[in-house]
Amino acid sequence: MQFKDIIGQEEVKEQLLQTVAENRVSHAQLFLSSEGSGALPLAIAYAQYINCLDKRTGDSCGECSSCRKYERYIHPDLHFSYPFFASKDARVAVDVLDEWRSMLMNDPYFDMDIWRSNLNAENKQANINIAECHDIIKKLSFKAFEAETKVLIMWLPEYLDKEGNSLLKIIEEPPKNTLFILVANNQEQILSTLLSRTQIVKIPKLSDATIEGYLVERHGLGEQQATECSFLADGNLIEAKQLVANTHNEHADKFSEWLRMGYGNRVLDLTAFTDLAAGWGRENQKNFLKYGINFLRECSLLLSGAETLVKLPGRSLDTAKKLSAHVLDLGMAEAIIHELERAHYHIERNANPKILFLDVSLQLVKIIKFKTFPQGTQHIYN
Ligand SMILES: [Zn+2]
């Protein structure tokens, strides 16, 4: 992970770079932040930078042998510790390292709830237990394999029991060239003995503007929707992403229901849907139509036999497969996409949403139910 992959936090990045430039990297640091600020990705980018063999201005190179291993979280001198659910098969954290790595590869912004559900352990008690503490001491007492600096990143030291005190000695007098980075959310829940032995790096919440920009750029949200989401997320990027996913699911449910109404020629339902959609507000209407366009493009890929290219998430993918197998053909998908694009164009230009959604609904019936494709029809919505 490079600094450039991290959302916002320019000041912290600068501060961390300075510690390396001035050769004052403290060997035990505690990155303290509220959830969703990116403290874990920052810790990884920092460690990667420290070990990069060809440092560039402001970032690691991303290409040297060390960076390449760091990017895949497989560097032999990069160790992770984190809460897990002890069992017969998971005695220490490294026993669930595969799950941890794939979590990081998938998205390094996650919280305990997401980690827990990835381990399929919703109701179990997580901790960093004594066996794990002993494993950390053992791992760090070996000489480094290839890096100049061995790194241990411990995510959520709040989950250390009193046994965490067994780590005090190694944190206070670590083996040569060893760096500890603890990544925590709640200062009060950390063993005070541990706190007093670390240098605290405070990482601020992300600003609304940063989250807003991220949602517009990376998730294609409209500005108004991005503003709403970033306001609700209150500096928590994980929360912001979940809000986007929920909106996505809502659109998915409504859109597939709309197609079903068209297929069933359910005129009364379509009228009711039109009334409902008319009240959504322009931004939401546009997002809904955009969702429909993207969804049908993915259906077209399925219908062309290019399933490996389809990027729809789980539930939407199931719906797309069912529709593509039983209802849609390529011509229909294209005709509906055309209608939705036209509607999107007119919504942007202040068309009357009620007339517009009713018109598209009727086109849906024509296309899906009666398989007649409108050709060159001219519509005036205003
Ligand atoms: Zn490098």
Tab-separated table of C-alpha atoms and ligand atoms in Angstrom:
chain	number	residue	atom	x	y	z
A	1	MET	CA	0.000	0.000	0.000
A	2	GLN	CA	1.382	3.377	-1.001
A	3	PHE	CA	0.559	6.765	0.511
A	4	LYS	CA	-1.126	7.676	-2.767
A	5	ASP	CA	-3.710	4.910	-2.176
A	6	ILE	CA	-4.869	6.549	1.023
A	7	ILE	CA	-7.892	8.826	1.034
A	8	GLY	CA	-7.088	12.317	2.374
A	9	GLN	CA	-4.886	12.610	5.503
A	10	GLU	CA	-2.307	14.740	3.693
A	11	GLU	CA	-1.005	16.279	6.917
A	12	VAL	CA	-0.459	12.934	8.622
A	13	LYS	CA	1.303	11.570	5.547
A	14	GLU	CA	3.607	14.595	5.594
A	15	GLN	CA	4.267	14.155	9.300
A	16	LEU	CA	5.133	10.462	8.838
A	17	LEU	CA	7.422	11.191	5.892
A	18	GLN	CA	9.229	13.738	8.050
A	19	THR	CA	10.007	11.153	10.740
A	20	VAL	CA	11.821	9.082	8.119
A	21	ALA	CA	13.602	12.075	6.542
A	22	GLU	CA	14.836	13.215	9.959
A	23	ASN	CA	15.683	9.698	11.078
A	24	ARG	CA	13.469	9.806	14.138
A	25	VAL	CA	11.091	6.906	13.588
A	26	SER	CA	9.973	5.926	17.060
A	27	HIS	CA	10.102	2.151	17.490
A	28	ALA	CA	6.688	1.874	19.187
A	29	GLN	CA	3.868	4.029	17.869
A	30	LEU	CA	0.158	4.106	18.493
A	31	PHE	CA	-1.962	5.348	15.608
A	32	LEU	CA	-5.087	6.640	17.261
A	33	SER	CA	-8.166	7.571	15.250
A	34	SER	CA	-11.895	7.223	15.159
A	35	GLU	CA	-13.208	4.430	12.906
A	36	GLY	CA	-13.010	4.814	9.171
A	37	SER	CA	-10.228	7.420	9.131
A	38	GLY	CA	-7.756	5.083	7.452
A	39	ALA	CA	-5.318	4.479	10.325
A	40	LEU	CA	-4.617	0.867	9.301
A	41	PRO	CA	-3.858	1.668	5.632
A	42	LEU	CA	-1.677	4.557	6.840
A	43	ALA	CA	0.285	2.239	9.128
A	44	ILE	CA	0.863	-0.197	6.257
A	45	ALA	CA	1.887	2.563	3.820
A	46	TYR	CA	4.280	3.953	6.440
A	47	ALA	CA	5.899	0.548	7.009
A	48	GLN	CA	6.149	-0.031	3.256
A	49	TYR	CA	7.796	3.374	2.812
A	50	ILE	CA	10.316	2.699	5.583
A	51	ASN	CA	11.322	-0.573	3.931
A	52	CYS	CA	11.182	0.607	0.306
A	53	LEU	CA	14.508	0.101	-1.462
A	54	ASP	CA	13.986	2.998	-3.864
A	55	LYS	CA	12.079	5.721	-1.994
A	56	ARG	CA	10.578	8.485	-4.139
A	57	THR	CA	9.621	11.971	-3.064
A	58	GLY	CA	6.635	11.548	-0.805
A	59	ASP	CA	6.013	7.856	-1.406
A	60	SER	CA	7.413	4.357	-1.720
A	61	CYS	CA	8.264	3.198	-5.241
A	62	GLY	CA	5.685	0.406	-5.437
A	63	GLU	CA	8.042	-1.580	-7.658
A	64	CYS	CA	11.080	-2.787	-5.682
A	65	SER	CA	11.164	-6.320	-4.303
A	66	SER	CA	10.149	-5.093	-0.860
A	67	CYS	CA	7.226	-3.010	-2.147
A	68	ARG	CA	5.977	-5.849	-4.322
A	69	LYS	CA	5.765	-8.139	-1.284
A	70	TYR	CA	4.253	-5.399	0.845
A	71	GLU	CA	1.569	-4.774	-1.783
A	72	ARG	CA	0.420	-8.358	-1.382
A	73	TYR	CA	0.966	-8.404	2.394
A	74	ILE	CA	3.340	-11.336	2.057
A	75	HIS	CA	6.634	-9.745	3.102
A	76	PRO	CA	8.282	-12.164	5.577
A	77	ASP	CA	9.239	-9.254	7.843
A	78	LEU	CA	5.786	-7.706	7.940
A	79	HIS	CA	3.726	-9.207	10.742
A	80	PHE	CA	0.148	-8.554	11.685
A	81	SER	CA	-1.704	-9.147	14.893
A	82	TYR	CA	-5.444	-8.621	15.277
A	83	PRO	CA	-8.427	-9.841	17.277
A	84	PHE	CA	-9.644	-13.275	16.248
A	85	PHE	CA	-11.806	-16.069	17.582
A	86	ALA	CA	-9.721	-18.710	19.223
A	87	SER	CA	-10.666	-22.265	18.317
A	88	LYS	CA	-9.117	-25.629	17.614
A	89	ASP	CA	-8.075	-24.403	14.164
A	90	ALA	CA	-7.249	-20.832	15.162
A	91	ARG	CA	-4.856	-20.820	18.068
A	92	VAL	CA	-3.007	-17.656	17.069
A	93	ALA	CA	-3.760	-14.801	14.662
A	94	VAL	CA	-1.561	-16.211	11.916
A	95	ASP	CA	-3.933	-19.192	11.656
A	96	VAL	CA	-6.456	-16.881	9.991
A	97	LEU	CA	-3.846	-14.972	7.984
A	98	ASP	CA	-5.404	-15.955	4.642
A	99	GLU	CA	-8.697	-14.348	5.664
A	100	TRP	CA	-6.834	-11.271	6.924
A	101	ARG	CA	-4.880	-10.864	3.701
A	102	SER	CA	-7.914	-11.241	1.482
A	103	MET	CA	-9.748	-8.707	3.650
A	104	LEU	CA	-6.903	-6.220	3.090
A	105	MET	CA	-6.674	-6.996	-0.625
A	106	ASN	CA	-10.389	-6.488	-1.012
A	107	ASP	CA	-10.549	-3.174	0.867
A	108	PRO	CA	-8.185	-2.004	3.607
A	109	TYR	CA	-10.914	0.184	5.097
A	110	PHE	CA	-12.899	-2.108	7.390
A	111	ASP	CA	-14.052	-2.275	10.976
A	112	MET	CA	-14.536	-5.006	13.553
A	113	ASP	CA	-18.065	-5.800	12.325
A	114	ILE	CA	-16.855	-6.392	8.784
A	115	TRP	CA	-13.879	-8.444	9.982
A	116	ARG	CA	-16.163	-10.488	12.238
A	117	SER	CA	-18.602	-11.290	9.463
A	118	ASN	CA	-15.690	-12.230	7.208
A	119	LEU	CA	-14.651	-14.791	9.777
A	120	ASN	CA	-18.248	-16.043	10.004
A	121	ALA	CA	-18.171	-15.399	13.717
A	122	GLU	CA	-20.943	-12.892	14.376
A	123	ASN	CA	-21.634	-13.834	17.974
A	124	LYS	CA	-18.311	-15.027	19.226
A	125	GLN	CA	-15.980	-13.210	21.572
A	126	ALA	CA	-12.900	-11.859	19.844
A	127	ASN	CA	-9.605	-11.125	21.523
A	128	ILE	CA	-5.847	-11.051	21.213
A	129	ASN	CA	-5.000	-13.846	23.610
A	130	ILE	CA	-1.946	-14.974	25.539
A	131	ALA	CA	-0.955	-17.547	22.917
A	132	GLU	CA	-0.904	-14.718	20.369
A	133	CYS	CA	1.258	-12.539	22.654
A	134	HIS	CA	3.758	-15.375	22.991
A	135	ASP	CA	3.709	-15.875	19.218
A	136	ILE	CA	4.506	-12.169	18.696
A	137	ILE	CA	7.483	-12.368	21.062
A	138	LYS	CA	8.749	-15.468	19.292
A	139	LYS	CA	8.343	-13.998	15.789
A	140	LEU	CA	10.134	-10.792	16.667
A	141	SER	CA	13.040	-12.480	18.368
A	142	PHE	CA	14.129	-14.009	15.041
A	143	LYS	CA	16.492	-12.068	12.855
A	144	ALA	CA	14.848	-10.230	9.955
A	145	PHE	CA	14.692	-12.370	6.813
A	146	GLU	CA	15.395	-9.701	4.263
A	147	ALA	CA	14.152	-6.287	5.382
A	148	GLU	CA	16.116	-3.685	7.234
A	149	THR	CA	13.210	-3.105	9.593
A	150	LYS	CA	10.921	-5.800	10.935
A	151	VAL	CA	7.408	-4.497	11.433
A	152	LEU	CA	4.543	-5.663	13.578
A	153	ILE	CA	1.228	-3.940	13.019
A	154	MET	CA	-1.314	-4.701	15.705
A	155	TRP	CA	-4.844	-3.772	14.778
A	156	LEU	CA	-7.088	-2.947	17.748
A	157	PRO	CA	-4.869	-3.459	20.817
A	158	GLU	CA	-8.091	-2.736	22.763
A	159	TYR	CA	-8.713	-6.471	22.413
A	160	LEU	CA	-5.607	-7.411	24.397
A	161	ASP	CA	-6.458	-8.868	27.786
A	162	LYS	CA	-4.262	-8.316	30.825
A	163	GLU	CA	-1.944	-10.874	29.248
A	164	GLY	CA	-0.970	-8.015	26.974
A	165	ASN	CA	1.407	-7.035	29.761
A	166	SER	CA	3.606	-9.886	28.591
A	167	LEU	CA	4.414	-7.672	25.585
A	168	LEU	CA	5.694	-4.756	27.653
A	169	LYS	CA	9.278	-5.867	27.772
A	170	ILE	CA	9.594	-6.408	24.024
A	171	ILE	CA	7.919	-3.082	23.319
A	172	GLU	CA	10.204	-1.274	25.723
A	173	GLU	CA	13.400	-2.968	24.640
A	174	PRO	CA	12.667	-4.363	21.202
A	175	PRO	CA	15.137	-6.435	19.228
A	176	LYS	CA	17.236	-4.342	16.872
A	177	ASN	CA	15.449	-2.678	13.927
A	178	THR	CA	11.954	-3.545	15.011
A	179	LEU	CA	8.968	-1.271	14.585
A	180	PHE	CA	5.669	-1.683	16.437
A	181	ILE	CA	2.626	0.132	15.152
A	182	LEU	CA	-0.534	-0.254	17.174
A	183	VAL	CA	-3.702	0.901	15.431
A	184	ALA	CA	-6.468	1.794	17.855
A	185	ASN	CA	-9.826	3.551	18.086
A	186	ASN	CA	-10.373	3.900	21.845
A	187	GLN	CA	-7.593	5.206	24.015
A	188	GLU	CA	-9.477	4.434	27.267
A	189	GLN	CA	-9.711	0.751	26.421
A	190	ILE	CA	-5.997	0.213	25.945
A	191	LEU	CA	-3.854	-1.157	28.781
A	192	SER	CA	-2.295	1.925	30.398
A	193	THR	CA	1.025	0.120	30.750
A	194	LEU	CA	1.066	-0.249	26.982
A	195	LEU	CA	-0.046	3.327	26.317
A	196	SER	CA	2.768	4.772	28.367
A	197	ARG	CA	5.326	2.931	26.265
A	198	THR	CA	4.174	4.143	22.869
A	199	GLN	CA	4.345	7.402	20.990
A	200	ILE	CA	0.839	8.489	20.058
A	201	VAL	CA	0.154	9.609	16.496
A	202	LYS	CA	-3.300	11.205	16.370
A	203	ILE	CA	-5.087	10.720	13.091
A	204	PRO	CA	-7.998	13.096	12.532
A	205	LYS	CA	-11.407	12.230	11.132
A	206	LEU	CA	-11.728	12.657	7.383
A	207	SER	CA	-13.354	15.918	6.375
A	208	ASP	CA	-16.798	15.915	4.766
A	209	ALA	CA	-15.247	17.442	1.646
A	210	THR	CA	-12.727	14.583	1.355
A	211	ILE	CA	-15.427	11.925	1.657
A	212	GLU	CA	-17.671	13.816	-0.738
A	213	GLY	CA	-14.903	14.030	-3.342
A	214	TYR	CA	-14.152	10.339	-2.911
A	215	LEU	CA	-17.797	9.334	-3.425
A	216	VAL	CA	-18.132	11.448	-6.548
A	217	GLU	CA	-14.849	10.285	-8.056
A	218	ARG	CA	-14.763	6.613	-7.123
A	219	HIS	CA	-18.429	5.722	-6.754
A	220	GLY	CA	-19.895	7.996	-9.413
A	221	LEU	CA	-22.356	9.608	-7.014
A	222	GLY	CA	-24.063	12.863	-7.920
A	223	GLU	CA	-22.924	15.858	-5.894
A	224	GLN	CA	-26.076	16.184	-3.841
A	225	GLN	CA	-26.125	12.507	-2.923
A	226	ALA	CA	-22.422	12.602	-2.065
A	227	THR	CA	-23.034	15.578	0.224
A	228	GLU	CA	-25.849	13.742	1.999
A	229	CYS	CA	-23.803	10.556	2.456
A	230	SER	CA	-20.714	12.382	3.705
A	231	PHE	CA	-22.807	14.368	6.161
A	232	LEU	CA	-24.322	11.165	7.578
A	233	ALA	CA	-20.990	9.341	7.613
A	234	ASP	CA	-19.412	12.061	9.765
A	235	GLY	CA	-15.820	11.434	8.728
A	236	ASN	CA	-16.110	7.633	8.663
A	237	LEU	CA	-15.247	6.296	5.219
A	238	ILE	CA	-16.472	2.789	6.052
A	239	GLU	CA	-19.856	4.181	7.024
A	240	ALA	CA	-19.969	6.270	3.838
A	241	LYS	CA	-19.343	3.190	1.703
A	242	GLN	CA	-22.075	1.293	3.517
A	243	LEU	CA	-24.526	4.107	2.891
A	244	VAL	CA	-23.687	3.942	-0.815
A	245	ALA	CA	-24.147	0.150	-0.831
A	246	ASN	CA	-27.546	0.481	0.852
A	247	THR	CA	-28.721	3.009	-1.721
A	248	HIS	CA	-27.454	0.649	-4.400
A	249	ASN	CA	-29.521	-2.206	-2.924
A	250	GLU	CA	-32.608	-0.027	-2.749
A	251	HIS	CA	-32.234	0.901	-6.397
A	252	ALA	CA	-31.670	-2.753	-7.265
A	253	ASP	CA	-34.892	-3.877	-5.569
A	254	LYS	CA	-36.968	-1.107	-7.127
A	255	PHE	CA	-35.539	-1.564	-10.585
A	256	SER	CA	-36.095	-5.313	-10.803
A	257	GLU	CA	-39.623	-4.832	-9.472
A	258	TRP	CA	-40.237	-2.224	-12.187
A	259	LEU	CA	-39.092	-4.663	-14.872
A	260	ARG	CA	-41.397	-7.333	-13.434
A	261	MET	CA	-44.350	-4.917	-13.533
A	262	GLY	CA	-43.567	-4.263	-17.183
A	263	TYR	CA	-43.289	-7.963	-17.973
A	264	GLY	CA	-46.604	-8.650	-16.221
A	265	ASN	CA	-48.257	-5.650	-17.911
A	266	ARG	CA	-49.394	-4.601	-14.413
A	267	VAL	CA	-50.755	-1.215	-15.402
A	268	LEU	CA	-52.123	-0.263	-11.970
A	269	ASP	CA	-48.805	-1.083	-10.296
A	270	LEU	CA	-46.961	0.858	-12.944
A	271	THR	CA	-49.122	3.911	-12.305
A	272	ALA	CA	-48.484	3.631	-8.574
A	273	PHE	CA	-44.754	3.256	-9.257
A	274	THR	CA	-44.843	6.369	-11.420
A	275	ASP	CA	-46.440	8.389	-8.609
A	276	LEU	CA	-43.829	7.140	-6.187
A	277	ALA	CA	-40.868	7.805	-8.481
A	278	ALA	CA	-42.167	11.304	-9.234
A	279	GLY	CA	-41.637	12.164	-5.574
A	280	TRP	CA	-38.038	10.967	-5.279
A	281	GLY	CA	-36.345	14.181	-6.247
A	282	ARG	CA	-34.327	14.766	-9.363
A	283	GLU	CA	-30.954	13.572	-8.069
A	284	ASN	CA	-32.368	10.277	-6.842
A	285	GLN	CA	-34.328	9.761	-10.061
A	286	LYS	CA	-31.149	10.231	-12.058
A	287	ASN	CA	-29.260	7.784	-9.843
A	288	PHE	CA	-32.044	5.237	-10.179
A	289	LEU	CA	-31.988	5.498	-13.966
A	290	LYS	CA	-28.195	5.275	-13.969
A	291	TYR	CA	-28.409	2.148	-11.834
A	292	GLY	CA	-30.866	0.651	-14.352
A	293	ILE	CA	-28.581	1.471	-17.280
A	294	ASN	CA	-25.549	-0.106	-15.591
A	295	PHE	CA	-27.557	-3.129	-14.502
A	296	LEU	CA	-28.835	-3.780	-18.040
A	297	ARG	CA	-25.350	-3.328	-19.504
A	298	GLU	CA	-24.232	-6.096	-17.169
A	299	CYS	CA	-27.222	-8.195	-18.309
A	300	SER	CA	-26.101	-7.635	-21.915
A	301	LEU	CA	-22.691	-9.043	-21.001
A	302	LEU	CA	-24.374	-12.101	-19.505
A	303	LEU	CA	-26.517	-12.500	-22.608
A	304	SER	CA	-23.424	-12.292	-24.809
A	305	GLY	CA	-21.759	-15.054	-22.830
A	306	ALA	CA	-19.179	-12.740	-21.259
A	307	GLU	CA	-20.022	-13.657	-17.683
A	308	THR	CA	-16.446	-13.238	-16.461
A	309	LEU	CA	-16.656	-9.510	-17.211
A	310	VAL	CA	-19.768	-8.995	-15.083
A	311	LYS	CA	-19.084	-6.899	-11.983
A	312	LEU	CA	-22.481	-6.900	-10.277
A	313	PRO	CA	-22.446	-7.670	-6.528
A	314	GLY	CA	-24.120	-10.873	-5.187
A	315	ARG	CA	-27.838	-10.230	-5.036
A	316	SER	CA	-27.979	-8.041	-8.158
A	317	LEU	CA	-26.043	-10.723	-10.024
A	318	ASP	CA	-28.628	-13.385	-9.113
A	319	THR	CA	-31.426	-11.127	-10.371
A	320	ALA	CA	-29.511	-10.370	-13.569
A	321	LYS	CA	-28.965	-14.083	-14.209
A	322	LYS	CA	-32.636	-14.930	-13.695
A	323	LEU	CA	-33.797	-12.086	-15.925
A	324	SER	CA	-31.285	-12.950	-18.626
A	325	ALA	CA	-32.294	-16.598	-18.578
A	326	HIS	CA	-36.071	-16.155	-18.621
A	327	VAL	CA	-37.151	-12.667	-19.667
A	328	LEU	CA	-34.624	-10.521	-21.475
A	329	ASP	CA	-32.828	-10.907	-24.745
A	330	LEU	CA	-30.059	-8.697	-26.083
A	331	GLY	CA	-32.368	-6.584	-28.247
A	332	MET	CA	-34.691	-5.889	-25.311
A	333	ALA	CA	-31.832	-4.938	-23.031
A	334	GLU	CA	-30.538	-2.505	-25.622
A	335	ALA	CA	-33.965	-1.010	-26.250
A	336	ILE	CA	-34.564	-0.466	-22.525
A	337	ILE	CA	-31.103	1.042	-22.043
A	338	HIS	CA	-31.945	3.449	-24.839
A	339	GLU	CA	-35.202	4.435	-23.105
A	340	LEU	CA	-33.462	4.931	-19.758
A	341	GLU	CA	-30.724	7.048	-21.285
A	342	ARG	CA	-33.307	9.199	-22.953
A	343	ALA	CA	-35.189	9.577	-19.665
A	344	HIS	CA	-31.970	10.499	-17.847
A	345	TYR	CA	-31.287	13.162	-20.477
A	346	HIS	CA	-34.747	14.675	-20.029
A	347	ILE	CA	-34.675	14.545	-16.211
A	348	GLU	CA	-31.489	16.601	-16.317
A	349	ARG	CA	-33.353	19.103	-18.406
A	350	ASN	CA	-36.236	19.427	-15.960
A	351	ALA	CA	-38.799	17.184	-17.636
A	352	ASN	CA	-41.986	16.483	-15.698
A	353	PRO	CA	-41.000	13.290	-13.830
A	354	LYS	CA	-44.516	11.910	-13.626
A	355	ILE	CA	-45.133	12.035	-17.354
A	356	LEU	CA	-41.648	10.788	-18.002
A	357	PHE	CA	-41.742	7.740	-15.699
A	358	LEU	CA	-45.200	6.822	-16.967
A	359	ASP	CA	-43.953	6.982	-20.520
A	360	VAL	CA	-40.909	4.828	-19.786
A	361	SER	CA	-43.165	2.368	-17.896
A	362	LEU	CA	-45.354	1.966	-20.966
A	363	GLN	CA	-42.287	1.516	-23.149
A	364	LEU	CA	-41.171	-1.219	-20.761
A	365	VAL	CA	-44.460	-3.076	-21.293
A	366	LYS	CA	-44.094	-2.729	-25.046
A	367	ILE	CA	-40.535	-3.963	-25.041
A	368	ILE	CA	-40.630	-6.758	-22.457
A	369	LYS	CA	-44.193	-7.962	-22.744
A	370	PHE	CA	-45.003	-7.386	-26.420
A	371	LYS	CA	-41.457	-7.355	-27.794
A	372	THR	CA	-42.083	-4.290	-29.924
A	373	PHE	CA	-39.207	-1.886	-29.946
A	374	PRO	CA	-40.009	1.809	-30.272
A	375	GLN	CA	-38.226	3.216	-33.276
A	376	GLY	CA	-37.466	6.871	-33.737
A	377	THR	CA	-40.395	7.915	-31.589
A	378	GLN	CA	-40.388	11.544	-30.603
A	379	HIS	CA	-41.477	12.436	-27.098
A	380	ILE	CA	-42.103	15.811	-25.548
A	381	TYR	CA	-42.101	15.720	-21.782
A	382	ASN	CA	-42.379	19.327	-20.780
B	1	ZN	ZN	9.863	0.248	-3.122
